[in-house]
Amino acid sequence: MSQAVIDFCEGLKTTLLALEDRIGKAQASLASGAVQVSGEAKKHLDEAAAQLDKFKVHAGLMAQAIRADLPEQTAEMKEKLQEFGLEAQVAMRHAVVFLAETASKGAEGAAAMLKEGASKAKTLAEDLRHDTAVTVATPDKQQPGVATPN
């Protein structure tokens, strides 16, 4: 074998050993980064779930309180409406219906936004997990200290 072939093989060996070392370091770095990202995503998902559960409990308590007060308020409203003329009664009833519908839509909107936020957090966590699992290390154009074959 000529000296050029021996030198080429030695350079190739050095390059391959350096690549193997860098791949090992990249895998270790990727694994630790994946654990950290996964932990953060889990933390955010747990917080969102806890906030959603709190909201559900609070909304349930509010609904119970409204249901408990509703018969009393209805009776009071009927008494007050009897004092007014027929047109005023109709206008007042329309106003009460409008307020009830608006409050209902507001509560539904808030619940939908919380659900959407939780869904987006879950999707983000799944995307991060997928990206972490599929990440491929791309080699630099030229590594310092590594001989390039000619």
Tab-separated table of C-alpha atoms in Angstrom:
chain	number	residue	atom	x	y	z
A	1	MET	CA	0.000	0.000	0.000
A	2	SER	CA	1.190	3.437	-0.733
A	3	GLN	CA	1.628	6.052	1.960
A	4	ALA	CA	-1.239	8.143	0.477
A	5	VAL	CA	-3.710	5.275	0.959
A	6	ILE	CA	-2.504	4.731	4.535
A	7	ASP	CA	-2.811	8.448	5.297
A	8	PHE	CA	-6.293	8.513	3.757
A	9	CYS	CA	-7.397	5.529	5.875
A	10	GLU	CA	-5.995	7.122	9.030
A	11	GLY	CA	-7.804	10.384	8.241
A	12	LEU	CA	-11.016	8.486	7.587
A	13	LYS	CA	-10.610	6.589	10.851
A	14	THR	CA	-10.073	9.842	12.765
A	15	THR	CA	-13.094	11.449	11.087
A	16	LEU	CA	-15.328	8.465	11.829
A	17	LEU	CA	-14.228	8.333	15.468
A	18	ALA	CA	-14.900	12.071	15.833
A	19	LEU	CA	-18.344	11.653	14.232
A	20	GLU	CA	-19.142	8.758	16.536
A	21	ASP	CA	-18.139	10.847	19.554
A	22	ARG	CA	-20.254	13.823	18.394
A	23	ILE	CA	-23.248	11.566	17.726
A	24	GLY	CA	-22.945	10.134	21.240
A	25	LYS	CA	-22.816	13.638	22.727
A	26	ALA	CA	-25.770	14.763	20.604
A	27	GLN	CA	-27.828	11.760	21.692
A	28	ALA	CA	-27.090	12.463	25.356
A	29	SER	CA	-27.935	16.138	24.897
A	30	LEU	CA	-31.129	15.290	23.027
A	31	ALA	CA	-32.216	12.851	25.720
A	32	SER	CA	-31.706	15.385	28.506
A	33	GLY	CA	-33.448	18.111	26.480
A	34	ALA	CA	-36.382	15.808	25.743
A	35	VAL	CA	-36.801	15.023	29.429
A	36	GLN	CA	-36.764	18.736	30.278
A	37	VAL	CA	-39.245	19.687	27.511
A	38	SER	CA	-41.493	16.773	28.406
A	39	GLY	CA	-41.444	17.821	32.063
A	40	GLU	CA	-42.318	21.402	31.167
A	41	ALA	CA	-45.145	20.351	28.863
A	42	LYS	CA	-46.521	18.013	31.541
A	43	LYS	CA	-46.359	20.827	34.079
A	44	HIS	CA	-48.302	23.176	31.780
A	45	LEU	CA	-50.873	20.500	30.973
A	46	ASP	CA	-51.336	19.738	34.665
A	47	GLU	CA	-51.787	23.447	35.420
A	48	ALA	CA	-54.331	23.836	32.608
A	49	ALA	CA	-56.242	20.767	33.790
A	50	ALA	CA	-56.249	22.073	37.370
A	51	GLN	CA	-57.517	25.480	36.235
A	52	LEU	CA	-60.217	23.827	34.127
A	53	ASP	CA	-61.290	21.677	37.084
A	54	LYS	CA	-61.398	24.769	39.312
A	55	PHE	CA	-63.497	26.583	36.736
A	56	LYS	CA	-65.882	23.638	36.450
A	57	VAL	CA	-66.350	23.559	40.225
A	58	HIS	CA	-66.835	27.320	40.377
A	59	ALA	CA	-69.277	27.296	37.455
A	60	GLY	CA	-71.206	24.467	39.103
A	61	LEU	CA	-71.482	26.423	42.351
A	62	MET	CA	-72.610	29.515	40.457
A	63	ALA	CA	-75.249	27.500	38.597
A	64	GLN	CA	-76.516	26.019	41.868
A	65	ALA	CA	-76.773	29.455	43.450
A	66	ILE	CA	-78.614	30.841	40.415
A	67	ARG	CA	-81.000	27.867	40.389
A	68	ALA	CA	-81.669	28.300	44.110
A	69	ASP	CA	-82.429	32.038	43.723
A	70	LEU	CA	-84.390	31.700	40.499
A	71	PRO	CA	-87.846	30.844	41.921
A	72	GLU	CA	-87.636	33.678	44.437
A	73	GLN	CA	-86.447	36.152	41.822
A	74	THR	CA	-89.161	35.013	39.412
A	75	ALA	CA	-91.858	35.600	42.017
A	76	GLU	CA	-90.448	39.052	42.833
A	77	MET	CA	-90.257	39.898	39.136
A	78	LYS	CA	-93.863	38.842	38.538
A	79	GLU	CA	-95.010	41.066	41.384
A	80	LYS	CA	-93.068	44.041	40.028
A	81	LEU	CA	-94.307	43.437	36.495
A	82	GLN	CA	-97.926	43.524	37.634
A	83	GLU	CA	-97.404	47.134	38.699
A	84	PHE	CA	-96.541	48.182	35.145
A	85	GLY	CA	-98.663	48.266	32.033
A	86	LEU	CA	-98.767	45.403	29.545
A	87	GLU	CA	-96.203	46.967	27.157
A	88	ALA	CA	-93.767	47.623	29.986
A	89	GLN	CA	-94.190	44.036	31.188
A	90	VAL	CA	-93.370	42.671	27.740
A	91	ALA	CA	-90.346	44.976	27.448
A	92	MET	CA	-89.116	43.950	30.903
A	93	ARG	CA	-89.533	40.260	30.085
A	94	HIS	CA	-87.568	40.718	26.865
A	95	ALA	CA	-84.836	42.471	28.829
A	96	VAL	CA	-84.695	39.650	31.388
A	97	VAL	CA	-84.525	37.042	28.618
A	98	PHE	CA	-81.766	39.022	26.880
A	99	LEU	CA	-79.733	39.284	30.100
A	100	ALA	CA	-80.147	35.571	30.817
A	101	GLU	CA	-79.092	34.623	27.282
A	102	THR	CA	-76.100	36.969	27.407
A	103	ALA	CA	-74.931	35.526	30.736
A	104	SER	CA	-75.346	32.007	29.375
A	105	LYS	CA	-73.396	32.780	26.194
A	106	GLY	CA	-70.628	34.412	28.224
A	107	ALA	CA	-70.267	31.336	30.419
A	108	GLU	CA	-70.283	29.043	27.370
A	109	GLY	CA	-67.659	31.217	25.671
A	110	ALA	CA	-65.391	31.145	28.725
A	111	ALA	CA	-65.727	27.374	28.991
A	112	ALA	CA	-64.990	26.972	25.274
A	113	MET	CA	-61.894	29.170	25.541
A	114	LEU	CA	-60.571	27.143	28.479
A	115	LYS	CA	-61.220	23.912	26.620
A	116	GLU	CA	-59.486	25.262	23.497
A	117	GLY	CA	-56.498	26.386	25.587
A	118	ALA	CA	-56.201	22.947	27.153
A	119	SER	CA	-56.481	21.346	23.719
A	120	LYS	CA	-53.748	23.595	22.307
A	121	ALA	CA	-51.473	22.809	25.267
A	122	LYS	CA	-52.025	19.090	24.698
A	123	THR	CA	-51.332	19.443	20.957
A	124	LEU	CA	-48.143	21.405	21.707
A	125	ALA	CA	-46.959	18.698	24.096
A	126	GLU	CA	-47.664	15.985	21.521
A	127	ASP	CA	-45.848	17.961	18.811
A	128	LEU	CA	-42.850	18.480	21.097
A	129	ARG	CA	-42.776	14.793	21.935
A	130	HIS	CA	-42.986	13.908	18.226
A	131	ASP	CA	-40.326	16.472	17.237
A	132	THR	CA	-38.046	15.163	19.966
A	133	ALA	CA	-38.480	11.576	18.813
A	134	VAL	CA	-37.895	12.429	15.140
A	135	THR	CA	-35.027	14.944	15.525
A	136	VAL	CA	-32.024	14.115	13.362
A	137	ALA	CA	-28.617	15.599	14.087
A	138	THR	CA	-27.191	17.347	11.018
A	139	PRO	CA	-23.398	17.353	10.754
A	140	ASP	CA	-21.558	20.670	10.396
A	141	LYS	CA	-19.918	21.474	7.056
A	142	GLN	CA	-16.466	20.916	8.516
A	143	GLN	CA	-15.643	19.896	12.052
A	144	PRO	CA	-12.613	21.546	13.623
A	145	GLY	CA	-9.713	19.177	14.143
A	146	VAL	CA	-11.024	16.556	11.716
A	147	ALA	CA	-9.091	15.812	8.570
A	148	THR	CA	-11.072	16.026	5.368
A	149	PRO	CA	-10.328	13.393	2.711
A	150	ASN	CA	-9.011	14.722	-0.591
